[in-house]
Amino acid sequence: MSTPGFDELKQRLAAFAAERDWDQFHSPKNLAMALAAEAGELLEHFQWLTEAQSTALTDAVRDEVALELADILLYLVRISDKLGVDLVAAAHRKIGLNELKYPADLARGSARKYDQL
Amino acid sequence: MSTPGFDELKQRLAAFAAERDWDQFHSPKNLAMALAAEAGELLEHFQWLTEAQSTALTDAVRDEVALELADILLYLVRISDKLGVDLVAAAHRKIGLNELKYPADLARGSARKYDQL
Amino acid sequence: MSTPGFDELKQRLAAFAAERDWDQFHSPKNLAMALAAEAGELLEHFQWLTEAQSTALTDAVRDEVALELADILLYLVRISDKLGVDLVAAAHRKIGLNELKYPADLARGSARKYDQL
Amino acid sequence: MSTPGFDELKQRLAAFAAERDWDQFHSPKNLAMALAAEAGELLEHFQWLTEAQSTALTDAVRDEVALELADILLYLVRISDKLGVDLVAAAHRKIGLNELKYPADLARGSARKYDQL
């Protein structure tokens, strides 16, 4: 793919904020709010759809949803950068914790399946 | 870094869900709800902190926050996979749109700075 | 009903905060975050349920949900008090605006029905 | 006050939905999503403001915020009606539980103050 990868996002966002003098607004508290607000915009796309409809979006709607998901990722990368968190390493660590918490043979068909990814 | 990277998350999550027979619960609608619920958990860590306090978390709290950010990323990767969205490409596309929408020279000090990353 | 009504909530919450010296934490910004975090907890109760299941909760689950709804109302009343907003008057005003925006005869079966209550 | 009160909201919303044949969309699951999406819109008004700025909104902004708070209350009343929950009674019950959980003399200055209203 011709687009740059995940690792380029952090630096590109840092430059974007620096060039606009927006770092002053990017406290972790404020970025957490902005991320949650974007998650709310994601909900708006799905709130009146059935689950089945949500699996069969038109190309136009899927494109809008893709940009909402992008907004969430951008704030996620930005807040991680501001906090000094290695986001991808934390994600792999969390999957590992979930694998221990929900053993495949026990979790299958268990109510505990409702708890997590 | 010794941990696997971003590209490994999608397959690892798909396998995690398949082994537990949880795909049945992972409609885009449901995953959007789960993502927003995790964003709410992120807010809980910051809601009573000042902005200054949010920039100086203890290691213990930052570690808890890192796992909340991880949860959000996991749902973000999962819903993107289910929708057939290239999340990283969409993120770079969105930054490009923001660069056009907020020219650095005009955005600096502008009220429009409040609108976006 | 033997419980006090809606109008008693504002004063009871103000006294609750004053007695604990918590007003210092109750800026509108912080209260908005706390309200959104509670909305996230509400989502958690429904995220893996089908729509049909969400209409047939057990008494135990409905009771848990009732307390989540209560938390949201408490923050809503508290932030309205802090902002000097008459919450109930604003709600009636908003319904009036929606009645004008979505005329019953036009809205029935219209895609615009997805936009609002 | 010349406007109708809290108790009139439930019936007015039920009539509004019935006249537009929107009950079909108002499952508790969907209403919880719509409520959380409105909470996200509330966050947008405050995310780049300091706490001090959030306490001194212009009349124009406070009016916009009032309508966001109204949207949240409308969904809160609607979901409570659909679930058969007495929202105000639940709110008073919750304050009572908080009064027991956070005794005024112990909660003052305690870290536990961060947990609740």
CSV table of C-alpha atoms in Angstrom, one decimal:
chain,number,residue,atom,x,y,z
A,1,MET,CA,0.0,0.0,0.0
A,2,SER,CA,1.3,3.4,-0.9
A,3,THR,CA,0.2,5.2,2.3
A,4,PRO,CA,2.6,5.5,5.2
A,5,GLY,CA,2.1,3.1,8.2
A,6,PHE,CA,1.0,3.3,11.8
A,7,ASP,CA,4.4,4.4,13.1
A,8,GLU,CA,4.3,7.6,11.0
A,9,LEU,CA,1.0,8.8,12.6
A,10,LYS,CA,2.6,9.9,15.9
A,11,GLN,CA,5.2,12.2,14.3
A,12,ARG,CA,2.7,13.5,11.7
A,13,LEU,CA,0.2,14.5,14.5
A,14,ALA,CA,2.9,16.0,16.6
A,15,ALA,CA,4.0,18.2,13.7
A,16,PHE,CA,0.4,19.1,12.9
A,17,ALA,CA,-0.2,20.3,16.5
A,18,ALA,CA,3.1,22.2,16.7
A,19,GLU,CA,2.6,24.0,13.5
A,20,ARG,CA,-0.8,25.3,14.7
A,21,ASP,CA,0.3,26.0,18.3
A,22,TRP,CA,-2.3,23.6,19.5
A,23,ASP,CA,-0.2,21.7,22.0
A,24,GLN,CA,-1.5,24.0,24.7
A,25,PHE,CA,-5.0,22.4,24.2
A,26,HIS,CA,-3.7,18.8,24.2
A,27,SER,CA,-3.7,17.9,27.8
A,28,PRO,CA,-4.4,14.2,28.4
A,29,LYS,CA,-7.7,15.3,30.1
A,30,ASN,CA,-8.8,17.3,27.0
A,31,LEU,CA,-7.7,14.6,24.5
A,32,ALA,CA,-9.6,12.0,26.5
A,33,MET,CA,-12.7,14.2,26.1
A,34,ALA,CA,-12.2,14.7,22.4
A,35,LEU,CA,-11.7,10.9,21.9
A,36,ALA,CA,-14.9,10.1,23.8
A,37,ALA,CA,-16.8,12.8,21.7
A,38,GLU,CA,-15.6,11.1,18.5
A,39,ALA,CA,-16.7,7.7,19.9
A,40,GLY,CA,-20.1,9.4,20.3
A,41,GLU,CA,-20.1,10.4,16.6
A,42,LEU,CA,-19.3,6.7,15.8
A,43,LEU,CA,-22.4,5.6,17.7
A,44,GLU,CA,-24.6,8.0,15.8
A,45,HIS,CA,-23.9,6.1,12.6
A,46,PHE,CA,-25.2,2.8,14.2
A,47,GLN,CA,-27.8,3.8,16.8
A,48,TRP,CA,-30.9,3.3,14.6
A,49,LEU,CA,-29.6,0.4,12.5
A,50,THR,CA,-30.2,-3.2,13.3
A,51,GLU,CA,-27.1,-5.4,13.9
A,52,ALA,CA,-27.7,-6.9,10.4
A,53,GLN,CA,-27.9,-3.5,8.8
A,54,SER,CA,-24.6,-2.5,10.6
A,55,THR,CA,-22.9,-5.4,8.7
A,56,ALA,CA,-24.0,-4.2,5.3
A,57,LEU,CA,-23.3,-0.5,5.1
A,58,THR,CA,-23.3,1.3,1.7
A,59,ASP,CA,-19.9,2.3,0.4
A,60,ALA,CA,-20.8,6.0,1.2
A,61,VAL,CA,-21.7,5.2,4.8
A,62,ARG,CA,-18.7,2.9,5.3
A,63,ASP,CA,-16.5,5.7,4.1
A,64,GLU,CA,-18.0,8.1,6.6
A,65,VAL,CA,-17.6,5.5,9.4
A,66,ALA,CA,-13.9,5.0,8.3
A,67,LEU,CA,-13.2,8.7,8.9
A,68,GLU,CA,-14.9,8.5,12.3
A,69,LEU,CA,-12.7,5.5,13.2
A,70,ALA,CA,-9.7,7.5,11.9
A,71,ASP,CA,-10.6,10.4,14.2
A,72,ILE,CA,-10.6,8.0,17.2
A,73,LEU,CA,-7.3,6.5,16.2
A,74,LEU,CA,-5.7,10.0,15.8
A,75,TYR,CA,-6.7,11.0,19.3
A,76,LEU,CA,-5.6,7.6,20.7
A,77,VAL,CA,-2.2,8.0,19.1
A,78,ARG,CA,-2.0,11.6,20.3
A,79,ILE,CA,-2.9,10.9,23.9
A,80,SER,CA,-0.5,8.0,24.0
A,81,ASP,CA,2.3,10.2,22.8
A,82,LYS,CA,1.5,12.9,25.4
A,83,LEU,CA,1.4,10.2,28.2
A,84,GLY,CA,4.5,8.4,27.0
A,85,VAL,CA,2.6,5.2,26.4
A,86,ASP,CA,3.6,2.6,23.8
A,87,LEU,CA,0.0,2.0,22.4
A,88,VAL,CA,0.7,-1.1,20.3
A,89,ALA,CA,2.8,-2.7,23.1
A,90,ALA,CA,-0.1,-2.0,25.5
A,91,ALA,CA,-2.6,-3.5,23.1
A,92,HIS,CA,-0.6,-6.7,22.8
A,93,ARG,CA,-0.2,-6.9,26.5
A,94,LYS,CA,-3.9,-6.5,27.0
A,95,ILE,CA,-4.7,-9.3,24.5
A,96,GLY,CA,-2.3,-11.5,26.5
A,97,LEU,CA,-4.2,-10.6,29.7
A,98,ASN,CA,-7.5,-11.4,28.0
A,99,GLU,CA,-6.2,-14.8,26.7
A,100,LEU,CA,-5.4,-15.7,30.3
A,101,LYS,CA,-8.7,-14.3,31.7
A,102,TYR,CA,-10.9,-16.1,29.1
A,103,PRO,CA,-9.4,-19.5,28.3
A,104,ALA,CA,-10.9,-20.5,25.0
A,105,ASP,CA,-12.3,-23.8,26.2
A,106,LEU,CA,-14.0,-22.2,29.2
A,107,ALA,CA,-15.1,-19.0,27.6
A,108,ARG,CA,-17.0,-20.7,24.7
A,109,GLY,CA,-20.7,-20.3,25.4
A,110,SER,CA,-20.0,-18.8,28.8
A,111,ALA,CA,-21.7,-15.7,30.1
A,112,ARG,CA,-18.3,-14.3,30.7
A,113,LYS,CA,-18.0,-13.9,27.0
A,114,TYR,CA,-20.0,-10.8,27.4
A,115,ASP,CA,-17.3,-9.2,29.4
A,116,GLN,CA,-14.6,-8.6,26.8
A,117,LEU,CA,-13.3,-8.7,23.3
B,1,MET,CA,10.8,-3.4,20.5
B,2,SER,CA,10.3,-7.0,21.4
B,3,THR,CA,6.5,-7.0,21.1
B,4,PRO,CA,4.9,-7.6,17.7
B,5,GLY,CA,3.6,-4.5,15.9
B,6,PHE,CA,0.3,-2.9,14.8
B,7,ASP,CA,-0.2,-5.2,11.8
B,8,GLU,CA,-0.3,-8.3,14.1
B,9,LEU,CA,-3.2,-7.0,16.1
B,10,LYS,CA,-5.9,-7.7,13.5
B,11,GLN,CA,-5.1,-11.4,13.1
B,12,ARG,CA,-4.5,-11.9,16.8
B,13,LEU,CA,-8.0,-10.4,17.6
B,14,ALA,CA,-9.7,-12.4,14.9
B,15,ALA,CA,-8.2,-15.6,16.2
B,16,PHE,CA,-9.1,-14.7,19.8
B,17,ALA,CA,-12.7,-14.2,18.8
B,18,ALA,CA,-12.9,-17.3,16.6
B,19,GLU,CA,-11.5,-19.6,19.3
B,20,ARG,CA,-14.2,-18.4,21.7
B,21,ASP,CA,-17.0,-18.3,19.2
B,22,TRP,CA,-17.5,-14.6,19.9
B,23,ASP,CA,-17.9,-13.5,16.3
B,24,GLN,CA,-21.6,-13.8,16.7
B,25,PHE,CA,-21.5,-10.8,19.2
B,26,HIS,CA,-19.1,-8.7,17.1
B,27,SER,CA,-21.5,-6.8,14.8
B,28,PRO,CA,-20.2,-3.3,14.0
B,29,LYS,CA,-23.1,-1.9,16.0
B,30,ASN,CA,-22.1,-3.9,19.1
B,31,LEU,CA,-18.4,-3.2,18.7
B,32,ALA,CA,-19.1,0.6,18.3
B,33,MET,CA,-21.0,0.4,21.7
B,34,ALA,CA,-18.1,-1.5,23.3
B,35,LEU,CA,-15.6,1.0,22.0
B,36,ALA,CA,-17.7,3.9,23.4
B,37,ALA,CA,-18.0,2.2,26.7
B,38,GLU,CA,-14.2,1.9,26.9
B,39,ALA,CA,-13.9,5.6,26.0
B,40,GLY,CA,-16.1,6.2,29.0
B,41,GLU,CA,-13.8,4.2,31.2
B,42,LEU,CA,-10.9,6.4,30.0
B,43,LEU,CA,-12.9,9.5,31.0
B,44,GLU,CA,-13.3,8.2,34.5
B,45,HIS,CA,-9.5,8.3,35.0
B,46,PHE,CA,-9.4,12.0,34.2
B,47,GLN,CA,-12.8,13.5,35.2
B,48,TRP,CA,-11.8,14.8,38.6
B,49,LEU,CA,-8.2,15.7,37.7
B,50,THR,CA,-7.0,19.2,36.6
B,51,GLU,CA,-5.4,19.4,33.2
B,52,ALA,CA,-2.1,19.8,35.0
B,53,GLN,CA,-2.7,16.7,37.1
B,54,SER,CA,-3.5,14.8,33.9
B,55,THR,CA,-0.1,15.5,32.5
B,56,ALA,CA,1.7,14.1,35.6
B,57,LEU,CA,0.1,10.7,36.3
B,58,THR,CA,1.8,8.3,38.7
B,59,ASP,CA,3.3,5.2,37.0
B,60,ALA,CA,0.5,3.1,38.5
B,61,VAL,CA,-2.2,5.3,37.1
B,62,ARG,CA,-0.5,5.7,33.7
B,63,ASP,CA,-0.3,1.9,33.5
B,64,GLU,CA,-4.0,1.7,34.1
B,65,VAL,CA,-4.7,4.3,31.5
B,66,ALA,CA,-2.4,2.5,29.1
B,67,LEU,CA,-4.6,-0.6,29.3
B,68,GLU,CA,-7.8,1.5,28.8
B,69,LEU,CA,-6.2,3.0,25.6
B,70,ALA,CA,-5.3,-0.5,24.6
B,71,ASP,CA,-8.9,-1.6,25.0
B,72,ILE,CA,-10.0,1.2,22.7
B,73,LEU,CA,-7.4,0.3,20.1
B,74,LEU,CA,-8.5,-3.3,20.2
B,75,TYR,CA,-12.1,-2.5,19.5
B,76,LEU,CA,-11.0,0.0,16.9
B,77,VAL,CA,-9.0,-2.6,15.1
B,78,ARG,CA,-11.7,-5.2,15.4
B,79,ILE,CA,-14.5,-3.0,14.0
B,80,SER,CA,-12.3,-1.9,11.2
B,81,ASP,CA,-11.6,-5.5,10.3
B,82,LYS,CA,-15.3,-6.4,10.4
B,83,LEU,CA,-16.1,-3.4,8.2
B,84,GLY,CA,-13.3,-4.0,5.8
B,85,VAL,CA,-11.8,-0.6,6.6
B,86,ASP,CA,-8.0,0.1,6.3
B,87,LEU,CA,-7.7,2.0,9.6
B,88,VAL,CA,-4.2,3.3,9.2
B,89,ALA,CA,-4.8,4.5,5.6
B,90,ALA,CA,-8.0,6.2,6.8
B,91,ALA,CA,-6.1,7.9,9.6
B,92,HIS,CA,-3.5,9.3,7.2
B,93,ARG,CA,-6.3,10.4,4.8
B,94,LYS,CA,-8.0,12.2,7.7
B,95,ILE,CA,-4.8,14.0,8.7
B,96,GLY,CA,-4.5,15.1,5.1
B,97,LEU,CA,-8.0,16.5,5.1
B,98,ASN,CA,-7.3,18.3,8.4
B,99,GLU,CA,-4.2,19.8,6.9
B,100,LEU,CA,-6.3,21.3,4.1
B,101,LYS,CA,-9.1,22.4,6.5
B,102,TYR,CA,-6.8,24.1,9.0
B,103,PRO,CA,-3.9,25.8,7.2
B,104,ALA,CA,-1.2,26.3,9.7
B,105,ASP,CA,-0.9,30.1,9.1
B,106,LEU,CA,-4.7,30.6,9.4
B,107,ALA,CA,-5.4,28.2,12.2
B,108,ARG,CA,-2.9,29.5,14.6
B,109,GLY,CA,-4.8,31.4,17.3
B,110,SER,CA,-8.1,30.9,15.4
B,111,ALA,CA,-11.3,29.8,17.1
B,112,ARG,CA,-11.4,27.1,14.5
B,113,LYS,CA,-8.5,25.5,16.4
B,114,TYR,CA,-11.2,24.2,18.8
B,115,ASP,CA,-12.7,22.1,16.1
B,116,GLN,CA,-10.1,19.5,15.5
B,117,LEU,CA,-6.9,17.7,16.3
C,1,MET,CA,-45.5,7.8,45.4
C,2,SER,CA,-43.8,8.1,48.7
C,3,THR,CA,-40.5,9.4,47.3
C,4,PRO,CA,-39.8,13.1,46.8
C,5,GLY,CA,-40.0,14.4,43.2
C,6,PHE,CA,-37.8,15.8,40.5
C,7,ASP,CA,-37.7,19.3,42.0
C,8,GLU,CA,-36.1,18.0,45.2
C,9,LEU,CA,-33.1,16.5,43.4
C,10,LYS,CA,-31.3,19.8,42.8
C,11,GLN,CA,-31.3,20.9,46.4
C,12,ARG,CA,-30.5,17.4,47.7
C,13,LEU,CA,-27.4,17.2,45.3
C,14,ALA,CA,-26.3,20.7,46.2
C,15,ALA,CA,-26.4,19.8,49.9
C,16,PHE,CA,-24.6,16.5,49.3
C,17,ALA,CA,-21.7,18.2,47.5
C,18,ALA,CA,-21.5,21.1,50.0
C,19,GLU,CA,-21.4,18.8,53.0
C,20,ARG,CA,-18.4,16.9,51.4
C,21,ASP,CA,-16.7,20.0,50.1
C,22,TRP,CA,-16.9,18.6,46.6
C,23,ASP,CA,-18.1,21.8,44.8
C,24,GLN,CA,-14.4,22.4,44.0
C,25,PHE,CA,-14.5,19.3,41.6
C,26,HIS,CA,-17.9,20.2,40.0
C,27,SER,CA,-16.9,22.5,37.2
C,28,PRO,CA,-19.3,22.1,34.2
C,29,LYS,CA,-16.3,20.5,32.3
C,30,ASN,CA,-15.7,17.9,34.9
C,31,LEU,CA,-19.4,17.2,35.3
C,32,ALA,CA,-19.8,16.7,31.6
C,33,MET,CA,-17.0,14.1,31.7
C,34,ALA,CA,-18.6,12.3,34.6
C,35,LEU,CA,-22.0,12.3,32.9
C,36,ALA,CA,-20.4,10.8,29.7
C,37,ALA,CA,-18.6,8.2,31.7
C,38,GLU,CA,-21.9,7.1,33.3
C,39,ALA,CA,-23.5,7.0,29.8
C,40,GLY,CA,-20.6,4.6,29.0
C,41,GLU,CA,-21.6,2.4,31.9
C,42,LEU,CA,-25.1,2.3,30.6
C,43,LEU,CA,-23.8,1.1,27.2
C,44,GLU,CA,-22.0,-1.8,28.9
C,45,HIS,CA,-25.3,-3.3,30.0
C,46,PHE,CA,-26.6,-3.4,26.4
C,47,GLN,CA,-23.6,-3.8,24.2
C,48,TRP,CA,-23.8,-7.6,23.8
C,49,LEU,CA,-27.6,-7.9,23.9
C,50,THR,CA,-29.8,-8.1,20.9
C,51,GLU,CA,-32.5,-5.3,20.7
C,52,ALA,CA,-35.1,-8.0,21.6
C,53,GLN,CA,-33.1,-9.0,24.7
C,54,SER,CA,-32.8,-5.3,25.7
C,55,THR,CA,-36.6,-5.1,25.9
C,56,ALA,CA,-36.8,-8.1,28.2
C,57,LEU,CA,-34.3,-7.6,31.1
C,58,THR,CA,-34.5,-9.6,34.2
C,59,ASP,CA,-35.6,-7.7,37.3
C,60,ALA,CA,-32.0,-7.8,38.6
C,61,VAL,CA,-30.5,-6.3,35.5
C,62,ARG,CA,-33.3,-3.7,35.1
C,63,ASP,CA,-32.5,-2.6,38.7
C,64,GLU,CA,-28.9,-2.2,37.9
C,65,VAL,CA,-29.8,-0.3,34.7
C,66,ALA,CA,-32.2,1.9,36.8
C,67,LEU,CA,-29.3,3.0,39.0
C,68,GLU,CA,-27.1,3.8,35.9
C,69,LEU,CA,-30.0,5.9,34.6
C,70,ALA,CA,-30.2,7.5,38.0
C,71,ASP,CA,-26.4,8.4,37.9
C,72,ILE,CA,-26.9,10.1,34.6
C,73,LEU,CA,-29.9,12.1,35.8
C,74,LEU,CA,-28.0,13.2,38.9
C,75,TYR,CA,-25.1,14.6,36.9
C,76,LEU,CA,-27.6,16.1,34.5
C,77,VAL,CA,-29.4,17.9,37.3
C,78,ARG,CA,-26.0,18.9,38.9
C,79,ILE,CA,-24.5,20.4,35.7
C,80,SER,CA,-27.8,22.3,34.9
C,81,ASP,CA,-27.7,23.7,38.4
C,82,LYS,CA,-24.1,24.8,38.0
C,83,LEU,CA,-24.8,26.4,34.6
C,84,GLY,CA,-28.0,28.1,35.7
C,85,VAL,CA,-30.0,26.1,33.2
C,86,ASP,CA,-33.7,25.2,33.7
C,87,LEU,CA,-33.4,21.6,32.6
C,88,VAL,CA,-37.1,20.7,32.3
C,89,ALA,CA,-37.9,24.0,30.5
C,90,ALA,CA,-35.1,23.3,28.0
C,91,ALA,CA,-36.4,19.7,27.5
C,92,HIS,CA,-39.9,21.0,26.7
C,93,ARG,CA,-38.4,23.6,24.4
C,94,LYS,CA,-36.4,20.9,22.6
C,95,ILE,CA,-39.4,18.7,22.1
C,96,GLY,CA,-41.2,21.7,20.6
C,97,LEU,CA,-38.3,22.3,18.2
C,98,ASN,CA,-38.4,18.6,17.2
C,99,GLU,CA,-42.1,18.8,16.6
C,100,LEU,CA,-41.5,21.6,14.1
C,101,LYS,CA,-38.4,19.8,12.6
C,102,TYR,CA,-40.2,16.5,12.1
C,103,PRO,CA,-43.8,17.0,11.1
C,104,ALA,CA,-45.6,13.8,11.9
C,105,ASP,CA,-47.0,13.4,8.4
C,106,LEU,CA,-43.7,13.9,6.7
C,107,ALA,CA,-41.5,12.2,9.2
C,108,ARG,CA,-43.4,8.9,9.1
C,109,GLY,CA,-41.3,6.4,7.1
C,110,SER,CA,-38.8,9.1,6.3
C,111,ALA,CA,-35.0,8.6,6.5
C,112,ARG,CA,-35.0,11.8,8.6
C,113,LYS,CA,-36.6,9.7,11.4
C,114,TYR,CA,-33.1,8.4,12.1
C,115,ASP,CA,-32.0,11.9,13.2
C,116,GLN,CA,-33.9,12.4,16.3
C,117,LEU,CA,-36.1,11.2,19.2
D,1,MET,CA,-42.9,28.7,35.6
D,2,SER,CA,-45.2,28.7,32.6
D,3,THR,CA,-43.7,25.6,31.0
D,4,PRO,CA,-45.1,22.2,31.9
D,5,GLY,CA,-43.1,20.1,34.3
D,6,PHE,CA,-41.0,16.9,34.5
D,7,ASP,CA,-44.0,14.6,34.7
D,8,GLU,CA,-45.3,15.8,31.3
D,9,LEU,CA,-42.2,14.8,29.5
D,10,LYS,CA,-42.9,11.1,29.4
D,11,GLN,CA,-46.3,11.4,27.8
D,12,ARG,CA,-45.2,14.1,25.4
D,13,LEU,CA,-42.3,11.9,24.2
D,14,ALA,CA,-44.5,8.8,23.9
D,15,ALA,CA,-47.0,10.7,21.8
D,16,PHE,CA,-44.2,12.2,19.7
D,17,ALA,CA,-42.8,8.8,18.8
D,18,ALA,CA,-46.2,7.2,18.3
D,19,GLU,CA,-47.3,9.9,15.8
D,20,ARG,CA,-44.1,9.3,13.8
D,21,ASP,CA,-44.2,5.5,14.1
D,22,TRP,CA,-40.7,5.6,15.6
D,23,ASP,CA,-41.4,3.2,18.5
D,24,GLN,CA,-40.0,0.5,16.3
D,25,PHE,CA,-36.5,2.2,16.6
D,26,HIS,CA,-36.8,2.8,20.4
D,27,SER,CA,-35.4,-0.4,21.8
D,28,PRO,CA,-33.6,0.2,25.1
D,29,LYS,CA,-30.3,-0.8,23.3
D,30,ASN,CA,-30.8,1.8,20.6
D,31,LEU,CA,-31.9,4.5,23.1
D,32,ALA,CA,-28.9,3.9,25.2
D,33,MET,CA,-26.7,4.4,22.1
D,34,ALA,CA,-28.5,7.7,21.3
D,35,LEU,CA,-28.2,8.9,24.8
D,36,ALA,CA,-24.4,8.2,24.8
D,37,ALA,CA,-24.1,10.0,21.5
D,38,GLU,CA,-25.8,13.1,22.9
D,39,ALA,CA,-23.4,12.9,25.9
D,40,GLY,CA,-20.6,13.0,23.4
D,41,GLU,CA,-22.0,16.2,21.9
D,42,LEU,CA,-22.1,17.7,25.4
D,43,LEU,CA,-18.4,16.9,25.7
D,44,GLU,CA,-17.6,18.7,22.4
D,45,HIS,CA,-18.7,22.0,24.0
D,46,PHE,CA,-16.2,21.6,26.9
D,47,GLN,CA,-13.3,19.6,25.5
D,48,TRP,CA,-11.0,22.5,24.7
D,49,LEU,CA,-12.2,24.8,27.5
D,50,THR,CA,-10.4,25.2,30.8
D,51,GLU,CA,-12.5,24.4,33.9
D,52,ALA,CA,-12.6,28.1,34.6
D,53,GLN,CA,-13.9,28.9,31.1
D,54,SER,CA,-16.5,26.2,31.5
D,55,THR,CA,-18.0,28.1,34.4
D,56,ALA,CA,-18.3,31.3,32.4
D,57,LEU,CA,-20.1,30.4,29.2
D,58,THR,CA,-21.5,33.1,27.0
D,59,ASP,CA,-25.3,33.2,26.9
D,60,ALA,CA,-25.2,31.9,23.3
D,61,VAL,CA,-23.0,28.9,24.3
D,62,ARG,CA,-25.0,28.2,27.5
D,63,ASP,CA,-28.1,28.1,25.4
D,64,GLU,CA,-26.6,25.5,23.0
D,65,VAL,CA,-25.4,23.5,26.0
D,66,ALA,CA,-28.9,23.7,27.5
D,67,LEU,CA,-30.3,22.0,24.4
D,68,GLU,CA,-27.7,19.3,24.6
D,69,LEU,CA,-28.6,18.7,28.2
D,70,ALA,CA,-32.3,18.6,27.1
D,71,ASP,CA,-31.5,15.9,24.5
D,72,ILE,CA,-29.9,13.8,27.1
D,73,LEU,CA,-32.9,14.2,29.5
D,74,LEU,CA,-35.3,13.3,26.7
D,75,TYR,CA,-33.5,10.0,25.9
D,76,LEU,CA,-33.2,9.3,29.7
D,77,VAL,CA,-37.0,9.8,30.1
D,78,ARG,CA,-37.7,7.7,27.0
D,79,ILE,CA,-35.5,4.7,27.9
D,80,SER,CA,-36.9,4.8,31.5
D,81,ASP,CA,-40.4,4.7,30.1
D,82,LYS,CA,-39.6,1.8,27.8
D,83,LEU,CA,-38.0,-0.1,30.7
D,84,GLY,CA,-40.7,0.6,33.2
D,85,VAL,CA,-38.2,2.4,35.4
D,86,ASP,CA,-39.3,5.3,37.8
D,87,LEU,CA,-36.4,7.6,37.0
D,88,VAL,CA,-36.9,10.1,39.8
D,89,ALA,CA,-37.5,7.4,42.4
D,90,ALA,CA,-34.3,5.7,41.2
D,91,ALA,CA,-32.4,9.0,41.4
D,92,HIS,CA,-33.5,9.6,45.0
D,93,ARG,CA,-32.6,6.0,45.9
D,94,LYS,CA,-29.2,6.5,44.4
D,95,ILE,CA,-28.5,9.6,46.4
D,96,GLY,CA,-29.5,7.7,49.5
D,97,LEU,CA,-27.0,5.0,48.6
D,98,ASN,CA,-24.3,7.6,48.0
D,99,GLU,CA,-25.0,9.3,51.4
D,100,LEU,CA,-24.4,5.9,53.1
D,101,LYS,CA,-21.3,5.2,50.9
D,102,TYR,CA,-19.7,8.6,51.5
D,103,PRO,CA,-20.4,9.8,55.1
D,104,ALA,CA,-19.8,13.6,55.0
D,105,ASP,CA,-17.3,13.6,57.8
D,106,LEU,CA,-15.2,10.8,56.3
D,107,ALA,CA,-15.5,11.8,52.6
D,108,ARG,CA,-14.3,15.4,53.2
D,109,GLY,CA,-10.8,15.5,51.8
D,110,SER,CA,-10.8,11.8,51.1
D,111,ALA,CA,-9.5,10.3,47.9
D,112,ARG,CA,-12.9,8.5,47.8
D,113,LYS,CA,-14.4,11.8,46.9
D,114,TYR,CA,-13.2,11.2,43.4
D,115,ASP,CA,-15.6,8.3,43.0
D,116,GLN,CA,-18.9,9.9,43.0
D,117,LEU,CA,-21.3,12.9,42.8
